[in-house]
Short mmCIF file of C-alpha atoms in Angstrom, two decimals:
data_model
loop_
_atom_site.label_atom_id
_atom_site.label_comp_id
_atom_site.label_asym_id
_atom_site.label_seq_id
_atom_site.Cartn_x
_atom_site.Cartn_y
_atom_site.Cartn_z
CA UNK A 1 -7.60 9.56 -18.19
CA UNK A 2 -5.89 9.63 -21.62
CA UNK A 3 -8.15 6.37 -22.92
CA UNK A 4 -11.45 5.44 -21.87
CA UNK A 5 -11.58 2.22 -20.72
CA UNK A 6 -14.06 -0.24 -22.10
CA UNK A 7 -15.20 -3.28 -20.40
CA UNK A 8 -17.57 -6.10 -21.89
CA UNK A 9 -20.51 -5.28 -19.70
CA UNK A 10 -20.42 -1.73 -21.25
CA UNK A 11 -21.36 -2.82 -24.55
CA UNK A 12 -25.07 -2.82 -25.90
CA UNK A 13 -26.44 -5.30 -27.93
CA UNK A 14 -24.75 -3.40 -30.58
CA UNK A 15 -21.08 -4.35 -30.79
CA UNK A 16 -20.21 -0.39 -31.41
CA UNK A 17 -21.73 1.39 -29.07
CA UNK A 18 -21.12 1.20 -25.59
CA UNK A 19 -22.64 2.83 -22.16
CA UNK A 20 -21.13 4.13 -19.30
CA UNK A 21 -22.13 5.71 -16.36
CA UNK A 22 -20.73 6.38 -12.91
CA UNK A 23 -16.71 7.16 -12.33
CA UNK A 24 -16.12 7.15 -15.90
CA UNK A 25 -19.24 9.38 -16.39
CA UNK A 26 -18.41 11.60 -13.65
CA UNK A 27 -15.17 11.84 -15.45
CA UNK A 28 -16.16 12.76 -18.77
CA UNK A 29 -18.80 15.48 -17.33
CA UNK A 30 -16.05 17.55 -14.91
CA UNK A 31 -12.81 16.81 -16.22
CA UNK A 32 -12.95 16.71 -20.12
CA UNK A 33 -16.31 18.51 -20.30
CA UNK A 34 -17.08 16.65 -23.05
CA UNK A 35 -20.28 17.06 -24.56
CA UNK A 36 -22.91 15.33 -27.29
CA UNK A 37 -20.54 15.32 -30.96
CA UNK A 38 -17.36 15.28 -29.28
CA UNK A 39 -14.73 12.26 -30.05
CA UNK A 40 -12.69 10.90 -27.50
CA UNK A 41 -9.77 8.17 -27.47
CA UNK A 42 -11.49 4.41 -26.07
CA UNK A 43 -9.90 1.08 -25.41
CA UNK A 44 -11.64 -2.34 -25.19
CA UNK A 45 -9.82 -4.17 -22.21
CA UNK A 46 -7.43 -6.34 -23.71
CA UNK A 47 -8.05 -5.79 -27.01
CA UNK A 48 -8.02 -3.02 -29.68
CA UNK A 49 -8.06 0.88 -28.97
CA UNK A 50 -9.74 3.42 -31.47
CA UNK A 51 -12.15 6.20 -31.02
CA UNK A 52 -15.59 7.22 -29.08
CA UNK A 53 -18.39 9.61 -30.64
CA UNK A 54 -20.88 10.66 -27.44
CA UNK A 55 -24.37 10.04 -28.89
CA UNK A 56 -26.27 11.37 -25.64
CA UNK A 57 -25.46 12.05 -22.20
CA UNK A 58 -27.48 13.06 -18.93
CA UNK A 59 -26.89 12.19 -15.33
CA UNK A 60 -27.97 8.53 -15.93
CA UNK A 61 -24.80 7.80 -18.51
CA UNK A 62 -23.04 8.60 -21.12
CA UNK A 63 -23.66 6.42 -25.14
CA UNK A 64 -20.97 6.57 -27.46
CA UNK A 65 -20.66 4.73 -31.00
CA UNK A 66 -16.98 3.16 -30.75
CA UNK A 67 -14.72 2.54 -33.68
CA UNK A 68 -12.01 -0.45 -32.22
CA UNK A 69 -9.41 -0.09 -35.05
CA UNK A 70 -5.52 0.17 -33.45
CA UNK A 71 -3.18 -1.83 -31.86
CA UNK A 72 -2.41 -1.16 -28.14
CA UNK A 73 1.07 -0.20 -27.34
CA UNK A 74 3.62 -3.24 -26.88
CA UNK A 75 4.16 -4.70 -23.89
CA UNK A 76 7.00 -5.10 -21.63
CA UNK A 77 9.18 -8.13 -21.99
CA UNK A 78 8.97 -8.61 -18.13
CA UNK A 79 7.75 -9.84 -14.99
CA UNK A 80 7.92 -7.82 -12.64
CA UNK A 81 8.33 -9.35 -8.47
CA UNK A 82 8.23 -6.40 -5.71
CA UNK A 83 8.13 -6.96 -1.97
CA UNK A 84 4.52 -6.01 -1.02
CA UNK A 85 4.69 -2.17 -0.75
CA UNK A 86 2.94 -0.18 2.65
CA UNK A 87 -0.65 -0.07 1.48
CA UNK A 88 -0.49 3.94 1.10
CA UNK A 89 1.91 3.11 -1.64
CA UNK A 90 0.25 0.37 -3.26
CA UNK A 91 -2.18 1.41 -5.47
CA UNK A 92 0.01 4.20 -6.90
CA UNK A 93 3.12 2.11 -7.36
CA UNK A 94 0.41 -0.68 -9.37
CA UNK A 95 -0.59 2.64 -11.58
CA UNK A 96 3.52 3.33 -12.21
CA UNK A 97 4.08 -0.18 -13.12
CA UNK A 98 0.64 -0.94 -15.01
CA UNK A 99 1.57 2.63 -16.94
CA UNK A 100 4.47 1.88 -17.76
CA UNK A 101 3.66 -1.36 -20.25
CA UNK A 102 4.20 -4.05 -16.97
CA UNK A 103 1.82 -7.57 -18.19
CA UNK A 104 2.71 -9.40 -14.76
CA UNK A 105 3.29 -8.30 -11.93
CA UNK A 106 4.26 -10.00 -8.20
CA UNK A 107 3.87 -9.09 -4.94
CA UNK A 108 6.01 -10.94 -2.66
CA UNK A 109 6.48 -11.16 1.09
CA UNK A 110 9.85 -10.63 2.69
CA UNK A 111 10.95 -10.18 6.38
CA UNK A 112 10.85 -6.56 5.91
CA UNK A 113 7.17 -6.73 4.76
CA UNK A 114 4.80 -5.70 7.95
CA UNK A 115 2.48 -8.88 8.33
CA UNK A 116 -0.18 -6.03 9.01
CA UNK A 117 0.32 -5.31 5.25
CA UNK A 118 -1.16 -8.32 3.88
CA UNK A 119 -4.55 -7.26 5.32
CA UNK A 120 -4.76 -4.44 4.07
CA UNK A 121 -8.23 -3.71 1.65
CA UNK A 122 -6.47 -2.61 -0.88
CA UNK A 123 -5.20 -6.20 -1.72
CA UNK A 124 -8.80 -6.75 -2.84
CA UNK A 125 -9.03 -7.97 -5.84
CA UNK A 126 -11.54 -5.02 -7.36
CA UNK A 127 -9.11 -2.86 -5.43
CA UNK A 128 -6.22 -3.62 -7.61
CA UNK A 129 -8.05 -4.16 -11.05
CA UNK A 130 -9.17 -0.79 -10.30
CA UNK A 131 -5.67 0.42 -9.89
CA UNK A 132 -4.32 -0.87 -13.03
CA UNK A 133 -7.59 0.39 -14.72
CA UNK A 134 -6.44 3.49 -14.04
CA UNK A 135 -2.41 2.57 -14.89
CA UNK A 136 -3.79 1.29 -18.83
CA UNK A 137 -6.41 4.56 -18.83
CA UNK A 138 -3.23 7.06 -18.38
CA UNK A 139 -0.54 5.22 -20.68
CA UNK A 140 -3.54 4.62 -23.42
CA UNK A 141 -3.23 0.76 -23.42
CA UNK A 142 -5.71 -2.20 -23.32
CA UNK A 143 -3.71 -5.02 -21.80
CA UNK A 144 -4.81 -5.63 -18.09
CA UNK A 145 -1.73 -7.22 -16.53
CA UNK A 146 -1.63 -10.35 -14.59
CA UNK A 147 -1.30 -9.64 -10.68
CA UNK A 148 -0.20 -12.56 -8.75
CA UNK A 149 0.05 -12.22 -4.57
CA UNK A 150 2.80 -14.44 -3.02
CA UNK A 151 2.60 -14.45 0.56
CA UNK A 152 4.86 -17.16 0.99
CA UNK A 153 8.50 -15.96 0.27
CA UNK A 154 10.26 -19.13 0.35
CA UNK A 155 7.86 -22.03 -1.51
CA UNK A 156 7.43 -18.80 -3.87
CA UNK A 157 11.46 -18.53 -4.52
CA UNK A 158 12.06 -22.00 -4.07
CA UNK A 159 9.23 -23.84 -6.23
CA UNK A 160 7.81 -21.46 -8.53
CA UNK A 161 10.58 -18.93 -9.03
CA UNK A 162 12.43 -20.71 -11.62
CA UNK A 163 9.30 -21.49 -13.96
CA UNK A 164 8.48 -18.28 -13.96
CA UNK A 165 11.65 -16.60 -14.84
CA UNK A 166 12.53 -19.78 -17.57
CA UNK A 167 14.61 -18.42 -20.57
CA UNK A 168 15.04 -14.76 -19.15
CA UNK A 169 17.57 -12.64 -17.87
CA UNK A 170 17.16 -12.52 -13.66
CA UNK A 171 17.75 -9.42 -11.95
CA UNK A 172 17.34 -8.60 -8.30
CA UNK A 173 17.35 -4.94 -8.03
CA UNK A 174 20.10 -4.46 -4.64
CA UNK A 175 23.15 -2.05 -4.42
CA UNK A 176 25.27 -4.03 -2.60
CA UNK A 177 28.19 -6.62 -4.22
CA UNK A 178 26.13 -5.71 -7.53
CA UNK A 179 26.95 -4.76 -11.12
CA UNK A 180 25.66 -2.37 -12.70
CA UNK A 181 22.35 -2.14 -14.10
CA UNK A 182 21.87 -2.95 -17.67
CA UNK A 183 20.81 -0.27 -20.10
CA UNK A 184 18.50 -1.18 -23.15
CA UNK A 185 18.51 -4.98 -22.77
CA UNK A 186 15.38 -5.50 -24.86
CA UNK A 187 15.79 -8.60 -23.41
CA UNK A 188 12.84 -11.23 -21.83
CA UNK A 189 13.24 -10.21 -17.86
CA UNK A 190 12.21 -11.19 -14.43
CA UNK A 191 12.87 -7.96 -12.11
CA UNK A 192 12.71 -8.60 -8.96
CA UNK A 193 12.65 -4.82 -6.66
CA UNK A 194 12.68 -5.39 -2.51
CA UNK A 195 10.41 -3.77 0.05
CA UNK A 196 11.21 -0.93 1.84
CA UNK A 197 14.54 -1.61 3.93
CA UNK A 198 15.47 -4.28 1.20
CA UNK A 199 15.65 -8.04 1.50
CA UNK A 200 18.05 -9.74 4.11
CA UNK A 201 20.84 -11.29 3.01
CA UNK A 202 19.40 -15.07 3.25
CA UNK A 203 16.71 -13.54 1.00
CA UNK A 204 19.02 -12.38 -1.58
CA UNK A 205 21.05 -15.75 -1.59
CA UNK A 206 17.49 -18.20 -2.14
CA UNK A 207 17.52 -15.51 -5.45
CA UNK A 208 20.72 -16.20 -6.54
CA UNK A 209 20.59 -20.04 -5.97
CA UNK A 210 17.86 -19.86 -8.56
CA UNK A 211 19.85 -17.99 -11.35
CA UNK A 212 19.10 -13.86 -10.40
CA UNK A 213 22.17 -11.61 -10.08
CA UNK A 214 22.37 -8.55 -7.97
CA UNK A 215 22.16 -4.86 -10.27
CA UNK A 216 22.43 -1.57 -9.04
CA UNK A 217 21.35 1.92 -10.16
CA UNK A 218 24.02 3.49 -8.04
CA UNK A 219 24.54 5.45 -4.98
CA UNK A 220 21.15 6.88 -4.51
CA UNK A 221 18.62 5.09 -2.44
CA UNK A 222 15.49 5.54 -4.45
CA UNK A 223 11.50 5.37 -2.94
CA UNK A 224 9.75 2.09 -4.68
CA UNK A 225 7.11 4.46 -6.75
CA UNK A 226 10.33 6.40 -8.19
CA UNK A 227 12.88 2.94 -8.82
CA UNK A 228 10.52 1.15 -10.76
CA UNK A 229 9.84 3.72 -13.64
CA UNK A 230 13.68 4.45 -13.43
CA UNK A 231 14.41 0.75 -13.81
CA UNK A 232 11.82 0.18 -16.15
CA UNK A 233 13.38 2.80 -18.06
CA UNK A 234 16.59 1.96 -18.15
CA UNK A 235 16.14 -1.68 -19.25
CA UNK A 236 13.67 -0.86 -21.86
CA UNK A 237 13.87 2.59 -23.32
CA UNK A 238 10.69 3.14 -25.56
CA UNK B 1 14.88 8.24 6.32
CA UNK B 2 19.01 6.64 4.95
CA UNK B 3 20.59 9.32 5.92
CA UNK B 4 19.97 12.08 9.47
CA UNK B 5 20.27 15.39 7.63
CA UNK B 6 21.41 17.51 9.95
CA UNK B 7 21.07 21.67 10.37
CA UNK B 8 23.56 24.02 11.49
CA UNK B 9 21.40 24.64 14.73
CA UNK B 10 21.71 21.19 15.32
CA UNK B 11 25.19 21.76 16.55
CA UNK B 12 26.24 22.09 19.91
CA UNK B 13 29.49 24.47 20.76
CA UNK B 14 31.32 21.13 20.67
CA UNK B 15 31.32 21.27 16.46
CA UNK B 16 31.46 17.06 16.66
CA UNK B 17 28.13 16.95 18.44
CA UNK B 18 24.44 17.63 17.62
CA UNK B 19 21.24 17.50 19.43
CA UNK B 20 18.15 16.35 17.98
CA UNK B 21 14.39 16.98 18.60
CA UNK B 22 10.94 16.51 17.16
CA UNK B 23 10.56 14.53 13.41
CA UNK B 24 14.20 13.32 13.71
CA UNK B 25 14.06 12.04 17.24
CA UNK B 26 10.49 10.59 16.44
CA UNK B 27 11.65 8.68 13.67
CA UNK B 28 14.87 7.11 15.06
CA UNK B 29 13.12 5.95 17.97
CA UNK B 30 9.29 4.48 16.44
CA UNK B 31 11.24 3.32 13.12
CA UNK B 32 15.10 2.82 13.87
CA UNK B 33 14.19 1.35 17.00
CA UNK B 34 17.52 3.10 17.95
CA UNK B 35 19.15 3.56 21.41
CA UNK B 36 22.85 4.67 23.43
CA UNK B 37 25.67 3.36 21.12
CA UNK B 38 23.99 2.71 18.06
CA UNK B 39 25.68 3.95 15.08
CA UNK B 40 23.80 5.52 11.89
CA UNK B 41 24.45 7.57 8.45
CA UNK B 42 24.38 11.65 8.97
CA UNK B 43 25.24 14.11 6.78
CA UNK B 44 25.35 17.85 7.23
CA UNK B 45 23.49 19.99 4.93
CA UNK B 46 25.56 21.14 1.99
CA UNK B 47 28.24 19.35 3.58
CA UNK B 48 29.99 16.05 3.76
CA UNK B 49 28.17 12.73 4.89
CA UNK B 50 29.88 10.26 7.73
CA UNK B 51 28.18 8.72 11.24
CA UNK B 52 26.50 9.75 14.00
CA UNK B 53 26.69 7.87 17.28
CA UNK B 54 24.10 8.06 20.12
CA UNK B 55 25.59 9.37 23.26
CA UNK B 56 22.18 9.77 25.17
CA UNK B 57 18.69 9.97 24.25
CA UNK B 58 14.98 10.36 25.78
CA UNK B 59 11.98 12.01 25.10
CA UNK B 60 13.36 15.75 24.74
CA UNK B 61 15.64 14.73 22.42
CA UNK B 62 18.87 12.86 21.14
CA UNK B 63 22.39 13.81 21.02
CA UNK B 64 25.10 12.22 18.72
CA UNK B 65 29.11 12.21 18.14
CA UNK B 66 29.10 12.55 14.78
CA UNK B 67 32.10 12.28 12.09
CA UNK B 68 31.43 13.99 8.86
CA UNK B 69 34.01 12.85 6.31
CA UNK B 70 32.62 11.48 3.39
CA UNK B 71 31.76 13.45 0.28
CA UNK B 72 27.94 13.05 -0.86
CA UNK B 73 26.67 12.06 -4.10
CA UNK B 74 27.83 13.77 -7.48
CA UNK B 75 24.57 16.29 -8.29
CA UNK B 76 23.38 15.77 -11.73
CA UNK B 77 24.18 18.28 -14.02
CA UNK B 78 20.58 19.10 -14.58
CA UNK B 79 18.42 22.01 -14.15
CA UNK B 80 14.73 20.59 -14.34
CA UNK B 81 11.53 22.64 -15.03
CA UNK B 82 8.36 21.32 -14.58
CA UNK B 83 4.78 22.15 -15.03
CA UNK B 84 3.27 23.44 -11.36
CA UNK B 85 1.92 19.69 -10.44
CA UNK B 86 -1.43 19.87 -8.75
CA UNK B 87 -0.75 20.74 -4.59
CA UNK B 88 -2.00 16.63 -4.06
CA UNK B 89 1.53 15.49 -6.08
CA UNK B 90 3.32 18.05 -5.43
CA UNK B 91 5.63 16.87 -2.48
CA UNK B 92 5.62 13.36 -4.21
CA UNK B 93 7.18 14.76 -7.56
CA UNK B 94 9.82 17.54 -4.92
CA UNK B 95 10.66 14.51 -3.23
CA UNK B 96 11.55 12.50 -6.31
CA UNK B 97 13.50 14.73 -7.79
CA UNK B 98 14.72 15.80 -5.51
CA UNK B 99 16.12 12.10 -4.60
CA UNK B 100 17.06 11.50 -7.69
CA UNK B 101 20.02 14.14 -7.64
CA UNK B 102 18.70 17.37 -9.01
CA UNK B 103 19.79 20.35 -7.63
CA UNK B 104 18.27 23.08 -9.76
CA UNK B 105 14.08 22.67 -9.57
CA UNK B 106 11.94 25.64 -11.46
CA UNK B 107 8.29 25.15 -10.82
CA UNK B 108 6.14 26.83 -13.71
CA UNK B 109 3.02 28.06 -14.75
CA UNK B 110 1.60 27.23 -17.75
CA UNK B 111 -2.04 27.41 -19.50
CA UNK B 112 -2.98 24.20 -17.89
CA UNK B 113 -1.78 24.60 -14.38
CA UNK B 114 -4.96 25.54 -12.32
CA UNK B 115 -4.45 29.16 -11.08
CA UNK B 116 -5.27 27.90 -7.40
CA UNK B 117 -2.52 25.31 -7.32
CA UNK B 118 -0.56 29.10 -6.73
CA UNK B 119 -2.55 29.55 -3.68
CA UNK B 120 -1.48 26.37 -2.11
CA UNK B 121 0.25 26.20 1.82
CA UNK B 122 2.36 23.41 0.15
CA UNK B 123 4.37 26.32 -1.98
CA UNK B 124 5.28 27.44 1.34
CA UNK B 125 9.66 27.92 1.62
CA UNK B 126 8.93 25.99 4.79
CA UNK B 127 6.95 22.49 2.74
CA UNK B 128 9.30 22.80 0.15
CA UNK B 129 12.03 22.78 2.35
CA UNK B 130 10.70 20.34 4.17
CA UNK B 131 9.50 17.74 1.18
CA UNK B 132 13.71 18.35 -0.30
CA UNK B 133 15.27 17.16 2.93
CA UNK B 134 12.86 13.64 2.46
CA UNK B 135 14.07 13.38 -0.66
CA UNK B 136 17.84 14.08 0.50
CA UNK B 137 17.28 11.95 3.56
CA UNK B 138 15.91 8.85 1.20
CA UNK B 139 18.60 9.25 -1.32
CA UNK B 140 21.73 9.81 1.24
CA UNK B 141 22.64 13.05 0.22
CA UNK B 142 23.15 16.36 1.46
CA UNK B 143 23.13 18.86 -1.25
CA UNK B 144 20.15 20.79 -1.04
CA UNK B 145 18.63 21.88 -4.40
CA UNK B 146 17.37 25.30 -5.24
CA UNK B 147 13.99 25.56 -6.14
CA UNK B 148 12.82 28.65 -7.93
CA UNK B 149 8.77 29.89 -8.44
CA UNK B 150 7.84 31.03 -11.59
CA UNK B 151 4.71 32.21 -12.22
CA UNK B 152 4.84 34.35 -14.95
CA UNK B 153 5.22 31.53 -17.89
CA UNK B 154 5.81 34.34 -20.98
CA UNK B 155 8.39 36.75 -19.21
CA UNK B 156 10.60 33.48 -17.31
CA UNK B 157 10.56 31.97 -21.21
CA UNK B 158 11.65 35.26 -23.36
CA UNK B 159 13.81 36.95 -20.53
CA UNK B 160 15.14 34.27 -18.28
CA UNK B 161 15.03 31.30 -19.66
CA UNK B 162 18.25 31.63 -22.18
CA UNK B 163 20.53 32.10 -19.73
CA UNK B 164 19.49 29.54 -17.20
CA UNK B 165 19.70 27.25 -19.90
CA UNK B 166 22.98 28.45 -21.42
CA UNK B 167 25.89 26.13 -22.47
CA UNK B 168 23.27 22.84 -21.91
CA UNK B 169 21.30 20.59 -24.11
CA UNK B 170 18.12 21.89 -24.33
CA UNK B 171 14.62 19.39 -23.88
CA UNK B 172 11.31 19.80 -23.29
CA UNK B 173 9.38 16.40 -23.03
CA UNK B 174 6.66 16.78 -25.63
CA UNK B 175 5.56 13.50 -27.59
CA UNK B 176 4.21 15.28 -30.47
CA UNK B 177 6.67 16.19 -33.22
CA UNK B 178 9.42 14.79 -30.92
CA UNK B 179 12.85 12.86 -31.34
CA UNK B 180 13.56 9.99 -28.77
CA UNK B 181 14.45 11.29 -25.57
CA UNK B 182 18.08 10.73 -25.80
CA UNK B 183 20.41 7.76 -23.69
CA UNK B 184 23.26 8.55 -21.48
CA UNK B 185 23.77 11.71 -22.32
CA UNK B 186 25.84 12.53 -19.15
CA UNK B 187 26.04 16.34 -20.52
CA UNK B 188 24.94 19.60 -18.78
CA UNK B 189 21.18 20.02 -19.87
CA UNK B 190 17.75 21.57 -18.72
CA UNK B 191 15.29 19.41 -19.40
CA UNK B 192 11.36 20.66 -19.17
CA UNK B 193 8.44 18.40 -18.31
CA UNK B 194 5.14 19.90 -18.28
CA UNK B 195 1.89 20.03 -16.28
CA UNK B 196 -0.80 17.50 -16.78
CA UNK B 197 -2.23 17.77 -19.62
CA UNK B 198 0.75 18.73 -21.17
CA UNK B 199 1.91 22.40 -22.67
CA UNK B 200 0.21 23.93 -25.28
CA UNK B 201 1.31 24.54 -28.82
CA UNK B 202 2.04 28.06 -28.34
CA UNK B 203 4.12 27.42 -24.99
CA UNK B 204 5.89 24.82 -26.83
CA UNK B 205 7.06 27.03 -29.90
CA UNK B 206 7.91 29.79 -27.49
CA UNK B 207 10.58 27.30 -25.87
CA UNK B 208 11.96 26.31 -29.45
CA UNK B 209 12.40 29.97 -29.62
CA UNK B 210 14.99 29.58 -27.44
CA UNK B 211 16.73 26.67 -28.44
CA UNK B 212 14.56 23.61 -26.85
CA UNK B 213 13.72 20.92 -28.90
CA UNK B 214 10.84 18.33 -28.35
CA UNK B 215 11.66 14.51 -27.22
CA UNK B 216 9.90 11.89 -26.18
CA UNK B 217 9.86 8.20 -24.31
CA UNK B 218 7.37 6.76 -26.46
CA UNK B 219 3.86 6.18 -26.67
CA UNK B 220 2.75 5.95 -23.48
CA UNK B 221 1.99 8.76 -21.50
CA UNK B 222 3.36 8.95 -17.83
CA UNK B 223 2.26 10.31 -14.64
CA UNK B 224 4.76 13.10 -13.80
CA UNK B 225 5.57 11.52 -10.77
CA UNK B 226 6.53 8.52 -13.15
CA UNK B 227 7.97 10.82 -15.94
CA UNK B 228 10.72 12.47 -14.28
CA UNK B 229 12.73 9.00 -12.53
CA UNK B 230 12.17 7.62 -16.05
CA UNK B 231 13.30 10.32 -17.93
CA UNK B 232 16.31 11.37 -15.74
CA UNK B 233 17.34 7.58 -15.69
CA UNK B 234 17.50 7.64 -19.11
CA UNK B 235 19.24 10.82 -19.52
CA UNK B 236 22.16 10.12 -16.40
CA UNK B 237 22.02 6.38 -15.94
CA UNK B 238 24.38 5.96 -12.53
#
């Protein structure tokens, strides 16, 4: 972790110090070895980012005085809509999204979904907090993103799609009959990125009846957790 | 798998038709779903790409007709060095690259690669080989890359690294002291990504010794497994 990251309930009755204690303890104690003096970079969960002084620490926790003093990094201009990945992807593709600045983020159904997918545990809500815990921890941001679950494609597309992508550009991320992919839009965008095996055609066309054009990256045929930050990259080059 | 790579011991004396066992025959038949007369994508290693059709199959194994007369991908024009990633992210990050079109991978030591992560059965030629023909099988290609082991960070920098890197734009991702990772470059270039944890300063001056200069993609910091589709999409946009 490259920002410790502080939640309400770790805070004392004293606004600037905080305590900690199990993952994020275990974490300080055998990866950073960090020990009573030392200052370390912290984050208050959607809010500012600054520095950490540990006070003490034993096996019980850890008490550092926080200074809360910087901006997190911007976010992403985007939503961002992907066909419900195979649960042994999920939680790292929410960490690649989440890292890479993503505020909301979608998972949709789709025919090529596995209805066994939708029950998997790692849909649970602490599951996927937990995820993008660790997403803001590694990019040093603040902002938890919004995740929304959709796991009804059509009333999704058909009554809800076009709110949500109001006043942006709409991109469904498919190689065929597509142009290219723009580079350094900048732009608001909804990105929409299918499952594994893509969306069937009758998918694509409910997209495009609501506004979103087809974009391609090209030839290659890329897995989810490697098209997103190559996407995400493209459109918005920090 | 998007594309059958195929082997040349996968052809019979007839040099239009192969016969396949084990992973290959697995996969067609528990995710394909294939059987006699289907037609799929093949591609013979370091060769061109085309179709395979299925003359007859069962559990020993499938044969094909195959016609091989499409050319694959362009490579990119990249030789990529990375940090040893920890054994757990290892095939992950081979696999990526891998997919993404890079056909020169150095893996290499550095102060903050663990000195175990050497010892690991995933550095095997066998993995490796293995984790590159996902990666070629996900992207549709058939160019296998050439993956080198260096463990010996000071000698590979002062002896080898100048001419490997000769004639090419020369990057290590570093965001300290860095210019922005540049756009659509589309020219010959090693680019180096280091180990988590990132190089230290004396590693880093020893590659401007040799030409490389420091960019970077921004505040946040990346996963490698993240870093390299981002960077190389921003580098070679298709």
């Amino acid at each position: 972790m490259n920002l410790i990251l502080l939640f309400d309930d770790d805070f004392t009755a004293d606004a600037a110090r905080v305590r900690l204690t199990g993952r994020r303890l275990r974490h300080l104690q055998e990866v950073h070895r960090a020990s009573v003096g030392d200052t370390l970079t912290v984050g208050r969960v959607n809010g500012a980012m600054g520095t950490g002084i540990i006070l003490s620490m034993d096996k019980s926790g850890v008490e550092m005085a926080v200074t809360l003093n910087e901006a997190p990094p911007a976010p992403l201009p985007l939503t961002l809509i992907l066909g419900l990945p195979r649960p042994k992807v999920l939680n790292r593709v929410v960490i690649a999204a989440t890292s890479m600045g993503v505020k909301r983020l979608v998972l949709l159904n789709s025919v090529r979904v596995e209805k066994s997918f939708w029950h998997s545990p790692r849909l649970s809500e602490e599951n996927l907090r937990d995820q993008m815990t660790l997403g803001l921890e590694q990019a040093k941001d603040t902002q938890m993103p919004e995740l929304l679950l959709k796991k009804w494609f059509k009333p999704f597309v058909e009554d809800e799609l076009s709110e949500l992508a109001q006043d942006t550009e709409k991109w469904v991320a498919h190689p065929y009959d597509a142009q290219a992919c723009p580079m350094n839009t900048q732009r608001p965008t909804t990105l929409i990125v299918g499952p594994e095996g893509g969306f069937i055609p009758y998918e694509i066309d409910k997209m495009k009846e609501v506004g979103f054009h087809a974009v391609s990256m090209g030839e290659r045929i890329l897995r989810v957790e490697s098209a997103i930050p190559a996407l995400l990259s493209r459109l918005f080059p920090a």
